[in-house]
Amino acid sequence: MRNWHSEIGVALAAAVVAGAAHAGDSARGADVFKAECMECHSTRAGHNKKGPSLFHVLGRPAASVDGFDYSEAMKKSGWSWNEERLRAYLSRPVSQSNPGGKMKYDGLTDSKALEDLIAYLGSLK
Amino acid sequence: MTHPGRRWRGAATLALAVSAVPAAHAVPAFARQTGSECAACHIGGYGPHLTPYGIRFKLGGYTDSDGKDGKVPLSGLVQLSRIKPALGKATERVAEADVYVAGKLFTDVGAFVKVRDNADTISSNYTALDAMDVRFARESAVGSRKLTWGVSVNNHPGVTDPIDALPAWGFGAAGPGRDPITATPTGSLLNNWQGGLAHRVVGATGYAILDNHWYGELGTYRSLSLGDQHKLGQPTMLPGKDYGDPGKLGGNVYWRLAWMHDAKTQFFSAGLIGLQAKLQAGSARSGPEDKYSDVGVDAMYEYLGNRDHILQLRASYIREKRDYGTTPPHPFFIPGIVSLPTGTIRETALSATYFYKNTWGIFAGRSFLKGSSDPARFSAPPFYGKPDTNFTYISPMWTVWGREEAPGPFGSNLRLSLAWIRFDKFNGSSTASFGPGSPNAHDLDSFWINAQLAF
């Protein structure tokens, strides 16, 4: 007889481990943001710089900030900025993650810093 | 008399203040163009010292923007100062007023052009074309490697350099010599002190940076005629006379190699610079040529962190070797004193800048100039025969605006600062630097209280 209690336990444990691997520190993420992103992006609502405002970025559709001149590549991406998408987008040079995009960024290869940054971006609301 | 065309004018003007404020290059036009605050490009939220982002902006030809139309590439700056020289009374005045054409002019073409109205000494008030850098720049690739390249038309070897550790933009621009009418050191051709090429020439350089690491630049210059220099506002000492003209350039080449690495929380750079030139000195601009070979090395380190604490350390050393074709006689005919066929100038500049939250900071710099002895060429009284000059420059600063959380009206910026400049040697001596009974080097010291509004 299958021990479904054990299987559920393993699945739950795996989910916890997976969640822990992706959990970032928002406070440290703020420092990552200042070093990696702040020159071009603001966290204030409605304040676009060379890049669009990242206020409430988590969960919003790509190319959706009013008043910002997005690239055609970003407009056509159909993306939604969830954690997985941010992780895939920011971990590589933008020339690879979004060919034709305007953002000039070489990617953040430090996975811990990336998780912290995503945690911080998720706190902007 | 010092080398013709690179003369020192001392006694009549020495008591007056030398310009002792970091070259004021806050350009809000850039901030309005990019949508970024001044602190994005400048350490301390105000020019001239550049962050890695500011370095990339310059390499890109000043054309980066937020994509919106209607940006006007114009800025201005006014500096109010109270200047207290060691000798003489304190004065309050508008020490400087600038107009900048700065920013994107056309697709792939941008500019940084400064017209300066200079009044930082009592005896000097003139308006002249200062730094000029008009460039075409483009991004491309070499295989999978990023390449940014461009061409600049400019008026000062080194003004195009993205790393502000060189005299054209670094500490040399913060120290004396901003006003060639004052008593200033006789430095190398690369410096912007008296007798140098700054703003007296026009030339073109091509540059490229590979993978944002390896930078190279190569170019050449020609002298502006005396008439053109005067039209562009370069000061003259007396009607019909020219002061500060280094002479007529012959064949010359300017080159620059540098490595830089932006590690986001830190920045590193190291480089070499060179200028090999022939020069016919004097207003006659004819006769034998003197040969100059400038070779320098520089390094810069920036700790950026999360931008709460920023530290910039810079060092540069330039050695100028001179092979003289001219043999000026000693002007006072002292038997046995003859001009030497060769000479050497060595310039060392060290500086440190610290800022807290891009708001409150301090700059400290030390400059050493040492030259080989030549009583016939460095022969202004009191005949020490050397141009050796050392000074220290310290300036605490407060940048009132320039940050996203503290924007100025319409992108303007305001900096308040104090500045002490202290000479411990001038013209080869620490005492009686201008002849028996004349002031000492310390008597050239000055203290400034400044307010700079950039708009």
PDB file of N, CA, C and O in Angstrom, chain A residues 30-31 34-36 38-44 47-50 67-69 102 104-107, chain B residues 34-37 40 51 53 56 64-68 139 146 212 264-265 305-308 404-405:
ATOM      1  N   ALA A  30      17.597  45.942  -1.705  1.00  0.00           N
ATOM      2  CA  ALA A  30      17.615  47.389  -1.915  1.00  0.00           C
ATOM      3  C   ALA A  30      19.018  47.860  -2.260  1.00  0.00           C
ATOM      4  O   ALA A  30      19.207  48.731  -3.117  1.00  0.00           O
ATOM      5  N   ASP A  31      20.016  47.295  -1.608  1.00  0.00           N
ATOM      6  CA  ASP A  31      21.407  47.653  -1.928  1.00  0.00           C
ATOM      7  C   ASP A  31      21.779  47.160  -3.321  1.00  0.00           C
ATOM      8  O   ASP A  31      22.509  47.829  -4.047  1.00  0.00           O
ATOM      9  N   LYS A  34      20.399  49.552  -5.775  1.00  0.00           N
ATOM     10  CA  LYS A  34      21.167  50.801  -5.873  1.00  0.00           C
ATOM     11  C   LYS A  34      22.425  50.619  -6.707  1.00  0.00           C
ATOM     12  O   LYS A  34      22.836  51.528  -7.433  1.00  0.00           O
ATOM     13  N   ALA A  35      23.046  49.461  -6.611  1.00  0.00           N
ATOM     14  CA  ALA A  35      24.278  49.226  -7.360  1.00  0.00           C
ATOM     15  C   ALA A  35      24.006  48.870  -8.822  1.00  0.00           C
ATOM     16  O   ALA A  35      24.788  49.227  -9.698  1.00  0.00           O
ATOM     17  N   GLU A  36      22.906  48.143  -9.066  1.00  0.00           N
ATOM     18  CA  GLU A  36      22.685  47.583 -10.403  1.00  0.00           C
ATOM     19  C   GLU A  36      21.683  48.359 -11.242  1.00  0.00           C
ATOM     20  O   GLU A  36      21.775  48.356 -12.470  1.00  0.00           O
ATOM     21  N   MET A  38      19.631  51.545 -10.108  1.00  0.00           N
ATOM     22  CA  MET A  38      19.125  52.855  -9.731  1.00  0.00           C
ATOM     23  C   MET A  38      19.482  53.959 -10.710  1.00  0.00           C
ATOM     24  O   MET A  38      18.769  54.968 -10.802  1.00  0.00           O
ATOM     25  N   GLU A  39      20.584  53.783 -11.439  1.00  0.00           N
ATOM     26  CA  GLU A  39      20.993  54.838 -12.363  1.00  0.00           C
ATOM     27  C   GLU A  39      19.920  55.068 -13.436  1.00  0.00           C
ATOM     28  O   GLU A  39      19.735  56.196 -13.900  1.00  0.00           O
ATOM     29  N   CYS A  40      19.239  53.996 -13.814  1.00  0.00           N
ATOM     30  CA  CYS A  40      18.290  54.093 -14.925  1.00  0.00           C
ATOM     31  C   CYS A  40      16.834  53.961 -14.492  1.00  0.00           C
ATOM     32  O   CYS A  40      15.940  54.286 -15.271  1.00  0.00           O
ATOM     33  N   HIS A  41      16.589  53.408 -13.325  1.00  0.00           N
ATOM     34  CA  HIS A  41      15.222  53.138 -12.885  1.00  0.00           C
ATOM     35  C   HIS A  41      14.936  53.814 -11.555  1.00  0.00           C
ATOM     36  O   HIS A  41      15.782  53.834 -10.661  1.00  0.00           O
ATOM     37  N   SER A  42      13.713  54.295 -11.440  1.00  0.00           N
ATOM     38  CA  SER A  42      13.237  54.818 -10.176  1.00  0.00           C
ATOM     39  C   SER A  42      12.245  53.836  -9.565  1.00  0.00           C
ATOM     40  O   SER A  42      11.622  53.049 -10.273  1.00  0.00           O
ATOM     41  N   THR A  43      12.115  53.898  -8.253  1.00  0.00           N
ATOM     42  CA  THR A  43      11.094  53.089  -7.591  1.00  0.00           C
ATOM     43  C   THR A  43       9.850  53.914  -7.274  1.00  0.00           C
ATOM     44  O   THR A  43       8.902  53.400  -6.690  1.00  0.00           O
ATOM     45  N   ARG A  44       9.881  55.158  -7.646  1.00  0.00           N
ATOM     46  CA  ARG A  44       8.737  56.039  -7.397  1.00  0.00           C
ATOM     47  C   ARG A  44       7.700  55.859  -8.491  1.00  0.00           C
ATOM     48  O   ARG A  44       8.039  55.769  -9.681  1.00  0.00           O
ATOM     49  N   HIS A  47       7.571  57.890 -12.094  1.00  0.00           N
ATOM     50  CA  HIS A  47       8.839  58.569 -12.390  1.00  0.00           C
ATOM     51  C   HIS A  47       9.680  57.682 -13.293  1.00  0.00           C
ATOM     52  O   HIS A  47      10.307  56.725 -12.850  1.00  0.00           O
ATOM     53  N   ASN A  48       9.660  58.000 -14.563  1.00  0.00           N
ATOM     54  CA  ASN A  48      10.485  57.281 -15.527  1.00  0.00           C
ATOM     55  C   ASN A  48      11.807  57.999 -15.699  1.00  0.00           C
ATOM     56  O   ASN A  48      11.862  59.220 -15.742  1.00  0.00           O
ATOM     57  N   LYS A  49      12.835  57.236 -15.847  1.00  0.00           N
ATOM     58  CA  LYS A  49      14.161  57.797 -16.149  1.00  0.00           C
ATOM     59  C   LYS A  49      14.563  57.219 -17.508  1.00  0.00           C
ATOM     60  O   LYS A  49      13.743  57.184 -18.433  1.00  0.00           O
ATOM     61  N   LYS A  50      15.743  56.764 -17.627  1.00  0.00           N
ATOM     62  CA  LYS A  50      16.109  56.128 -18.884  1.00  0.00           C
ATOM     63  C   LYS A  50      15.342  54.814 -19.023  1.00  0.00           C
ATOM     64  O   LYS A  50      15.062  54.363 -20.141  1.00  0.00           O
ATOM     65  N   GLY A  67       3.711  56.563 -20.644  1.00  0.00           N
ATOM     66  CA  GLY A  67       4.686  57.617 -20.891  1.00  0.00           C
ATOM     67  C   GLY A  67       6.086  57.149 -21.166  1.00  0.00           C
ATOM     68  O   GLY A  67       6.972  57.981 -21.413  1.00  0.00           O
ATOM     69  N   PHE A  68       6.317  55.864 -21.116  1.00  0.00           N
ATOM     70  CA  PHE A  68       7.668  55.380 -21.398  1.00  0.00           C
ATOM     71  C   PHE A  68       7.730  54.817 -22.807  1.00  0.00           C
ATOM     72  O   PHE A  68       6.842  54.100 -23.251  1.00  0.00           O
ATOM     73  N   ASP A  69       8.823  55.109 -23.496  1.00  0.00           N
ATOM     74  CA  ASP A  69       9.020  54.696 -24.873  1.00  0.00           C
ATOM     75  C   ASP A  69       9.706  53.330 -24.909  1.00  0.00           C
ATOM     76  O   ASP A  69      10.930  53.227 -24.919  1.00  0.00           O
ATOM     77  N   LYS A 102      15.966  47.784 -25.570  1.00  0.00           N
ATOM     78  CA  LYS A 102      16.776  48.989 -25.405  1.00  0.00           C
ATOM     79  C   LYS A 102      17.617  48.950 -24.140  1.00  0.00           C
ATOM     80  O   LYS A 102      18.583  49.706 -24.009  1.00  0.00           O
ATOM     81  N   LYS A 104      20.281  48.408 -21.546  1.00  0.00           N
ATOM     82  CA  LYS A 104      21.685  48.033 -21.625  1.00  0.00           C
ATOM     83  C   LYS A 104      22.081  47.452 -20.275  1.00  0.00           C
ATOM     84  O   LYS A 104      22.307  48.181 -19.308  1.00  0.00           O
ATOM     85  N   TYR A 105      22.117  46.149 -20.224  1.00  0.00           N
ATOM     86  CA  TYR A 105      22.423  45.494 -18.957  1.00  0.00           C
ATOM     87  C   TYR A 105      23.059  44.159 -19.247  1.00  0.00           C
ATOM     88  O   TYR A 105      22.576  43.406 -20.099  1.00  0.00           O
ATOM     89  N   ASP A 106      24.167  43.874 -18.525  1.00  0.00           N
ATOM     90  CA  ASP A 106      24.916  42.655 -18.794  1.00  0.00           C
ATOM     91  C   ASP A 106      24.454  41.465 -17.967  1.00  0.00           C
ATOM     92  O   ASP A 106      25.033  40.388 -18.076  1.00  0.00           O
ATOM     93  N   GLY A 107      23.452  41.675 -17.141  1.00  0.00           N
ATOM     94  CA  GLY A 107      22.943  40.556 -16.364  1.00  0.00           C
ATOM     95  C   GLY A 107      23.578  40.447 -14.999  1.00  0.00           C
ATOM     96  O   GLY A 107      24.697  40.893 -14.765  1.00  0.00           O
TER      97      GLY A 107
ATOM     98  N   THR B  34      18.495  62.733 -19.988  1.00  0.00           N
ATOM     99  CA  THR B  34      18.435  61.311 -19.641  1.00  0.00           C
ATOM    100  C   THR B  34      17.305  60.978 -18.683  1.00  0.00           C
ATOM    101  O   THR B  34      16.926  59.809 -18.557  1.00  0.00           O
ATOM    102  N   GLY B  35      16.795  61.998 -18.023  1.00  0.00           N
ATOM    103  CA  GLY B  35      15.802  61.719 -16.988  1.00  0.00           C
ATOM    104  C   GLY B  35      16.411  61.232 -15.694  1.00  0.00           C
ATOM    105  O   GLY B  35      15.693  60.954 -14.728  1.00  0.00           O
ATOM    106  N   SER B  36      17.730  61.121 -15.676  1.00  0.00           N
ATOM    107  CA  SER B  36      18.427  60.675 -14.477  1.00  0.00           C
ATOM    108  C   SER B  36      18.923  61.868 -13.685  1.00  0.00           C
ATOM    109  O   SER B  36      19.222  62.913 -14.236  1.00  0.00           O
ATOM    110  N   GLU B  37      19.029  61.684 -12.387  1.00  0.00           N
ATOM    111  CA  GLU B  37      19.524  62.749 -11.552  1.00  0.00           C
ATOM    112  C   GLU B  37      21.036  62.904 -11.721  1.00  0.00           C
ATOM    113  O   GLU B  37      21.711  62.013 -12.231  1.00  0.00           O
ATOM    114  N   ALA B  40      23.492  60.170 -10.714  1.00  0.00           N
ATOM    115  CA  ALA B  40      23.667  58.954 -11.511  1.00  0.00           C
ATOM    116  C   ALA B  40      24.997  58.981 -12.248  1.00  0.00           C
ATOM    117  O   ALA B  40      25.655  57.964 -12.402  1.00  0.00           O
ATOM    118  N   THR B  51      30.853  58.788 -12.205  1.00  0.00           N
ATOM    119  CA  THR B  51      30.581  57.398 -11.853  1.00  0.00           C
ATOM    120  C   THR B  51      30.778  56.538 -13.101  1.00  0.00           C
ATOM    121  O   THR B  51      30.903  57.053 -14.212  1.00  0.00           O
ATOM    122  N   TYR B  53      28.551  54.994 -14.656  1.00  0.00           N
ATOM    123  CA  TYR B  53      27.436  55.352 -15.541  1.00  0.00           C
ATOM    124  C   TYR B  53      27.760  56.635 -16.301  1.00  0.00           C
ATOM    125  O   TYR B  53      27.481  56.748 -17.499  1.00  0.00           O
ATOM    126  N   ARG B  56      30.182  55.868 -19.039  1.00  0.00           N
ATOM    127  CA  ARG B  56      29.531  55.271 -20.219  1.00  0.00           C
ATOM    128  C   ARG B  56      28.762  56.325 -21.007  1.00  0.00           C
ATOM    129  O   ARG B  56      28.702  56.282 -22.233  1.00  0.00           O
ATOM    130  N   ASP B  64      22.834  59.582 -24.923  1.00  0.00           N
ATOM    131  CA  ASP B  64      21.863  58.739 -24.239  1.00  0.00           C
ATOM    132  C   ASP B  64      20.711  59.586 -23.713  1.00  0.00           C
ATOM    133  O   ASP B  64      20.920  60.709 -23.248  1.00  0.00           O
ATOM    134  N   SER B  65      19.501  59.038 -23.773  1.00  0.00           N
ATOM    135  CA  SER B  65      18.360  59.843 -23.346  1.00  0.00           C
ATOM    136  C   SER B  65      17.256  58.946 -22.820  1.00  0.00           C
ATOM    137  O   SER B  65      17.352  57.719 -22.854  1.00  0.00           O
ATOM    138  N   ASP B  66      16.187  59.585 -22.362  1.00  0.00           N
ATOM    139  CA  ASP B  66      15.000  58.836 -21.923  1.00  0.00           C
ATOM    140  C   ASP B  66      14.019  58.633 -23.074  1.00  0.00           C
ATOM    141  O   ASP B  66      12.895  58.178 -22.848  1.00  0.00           O
ATOM    142  N   GLY B  67      14.440  58.959 -24.269  1.00  0.00           N
ATOM    143  CA  GLY B  67      13.619  58.702 -25.441  1.00  0.00           C
ATOM    144  C   GLY B  67      12.601  59.769 -25.760  1.00  0.00           C
ATOM    145  O   GLY B  67      11.917  59.702 -26.782  1.00  0.00           O
ATOM    146  N   LYS B  68      12.494  60.769 -24.901  1.00  0.00           N
ATOM    147  CA  LYS B  68      11.489  61.803 -25.140  1.00  0.00           C
ATOM    148  C   LYS B  68      12.094  62.921 -25.994  1.00  0.00           C
ATOM    149  O   LYS B  68      13.275  63.227 -25.902  1.00  0.00           O
ATOM    150  N   GLU B 139      27.532  52.411 -31.082  1.00  0.00           N
ATOM    151  CA  GLU B 139      27.780  51.084 -30.509  1.00  0.00           C
ATOM    152  C   GLU B 139      27.694  50.044 -31.611  1.00  0.00           C
ATOM    153  O   GLU B 139      26.797  50.105 -32.462  1.00  0.00           O
ATOM    154  N   LYS B 146      31.269  43.577 -27.361  1.00  0.00           N
ATOM    155  CA  LYS B 146      30.716  44.918 -27.532  1.00  0.00           C
ATOM    156  C   LYS B 146      31.808  45.917 -27.864  1.00  0.00           C
ATOM    157  O   LYS B 146      32.885  45.890 -27.285  1.00  0.00           O
ATOM    158  N   ASN B 212      33.680  47.186 -22.775  1.00  0.00           N
ATOM    159  CA  ASN B 212      33.665  48.119 -21.629  1.00  0.00           C
ATOM    160  C   ASN B 212      34.895  47.992 -20.753  1.00  0.00           C
ATOM    161  O   ASN B 212      34.875  48.401 -19.585  1.00  0.00           O
ATOM    162  N   LYS B 264      30.289  47.357 -10.397  1.00  0.00           N
ATOM    163  CA  LYS B 264      29.042  47.882  -9.847  1.00  0.00           C
ATOM    164  C   LYS B 264      29.218  48.498  -8.460  1.00  0.00           C
ATOM    165  O   LYS B 264      28.808  49.628  -8.245  1.00  0.00           O
ATOM    166  N   THR B 265      29.801  47.791  -7.513  1.00  0.00           N
ATOM    167  CA  THR B 265      30.042  48.415  -6.208  1.00  0.00           C
ATOM    168  C   THR B 265      31.442  48.995  -6.117  1.00  0.00           C
ATOM    169  O   THR B 265      31.775  49.689  -5.150  1.00  0.00           O
ATOM    170  N   GLY B 305      29.701  50.956  -3.502  1.00  0.00           N
ATOM    171  CA  GLY B 305      28.791  50.276  -2.573  1.00  0.00           C
ATOM    172  C   GLY B 305      27.345  50.489  -2.961  1.00  0.00           C
ATOM    173  O   GLY B 305      26.953  50.350  -4.112  1.00  0.00           O
ATOM    174  N   ASN B 306      26.532  50.829  -1.956  1.00  0.00           N
ATOM    175  CA  ASN B 306      25.125  51.157  -2.233  1.00  0.00           C
ATOM    176  C   ASN B 306      24.944  52.657  -2.360  1.00  0.00           C
ATOM    177  O   ASN B 306      23.834  53.173  -2.225  1.00  0.00           O
ATOM    178  N   ARG B 307      26.030  53.358  -2.600  1.00  0.00           N
ATOM    179  CA  ARG B 307      26.035  54.810  -2.852  1.00  0.00           C
ATOM    180  C   ARG B 307      25.842  55.633  -1.573  1.00  0.00           C
ATOM    181  O   ARG B 307      25.831  56.846  -1.661  1.00  0.00           O
ATOM    182  N   ASP B 308      25.746  54.987  -0.433  1.00  0.00           N
ATOM    183  CA  ASP B 308      25.695  55.771   0.806  1.00  0.00           C
ATOM    184  C   ASP B 308      27.063  56.380   1.100  1.00  0.00           C
ATOM    185  O   ASP B 308      27.171  57.520   1.539  1.00  0.00           O
ATOM    186  N   GLU B 404      17.735  61.968  -6.740  1.00  0.00           N
ATOM    187  CA  GLU B 404      16.332  61.718  -7.066  1.00  0.00           C
ATOM    188  C   GLU B 404      15.416  62.162  -5.930  1.00  0.00           C
ATOM    189  O   GLU B 404      14.340  62.703  -6.175  1.00  0.00           O
ATOM    190  N   GLU B 405      15.865  61.961  -4.714  1.00  0.00           N
ATOM    191  CA  GLU B 405      15.027  62.351  -3.574  1.00  0.00           C
ATOM    192  C   GLU B 405      15.158  63.832  -3.253  1.00  0.00           C
ATOM    193  O   GLU B 405      14.414  64.342  -2.402  1.00  0.00           O
TER     194      GLU B 405
END
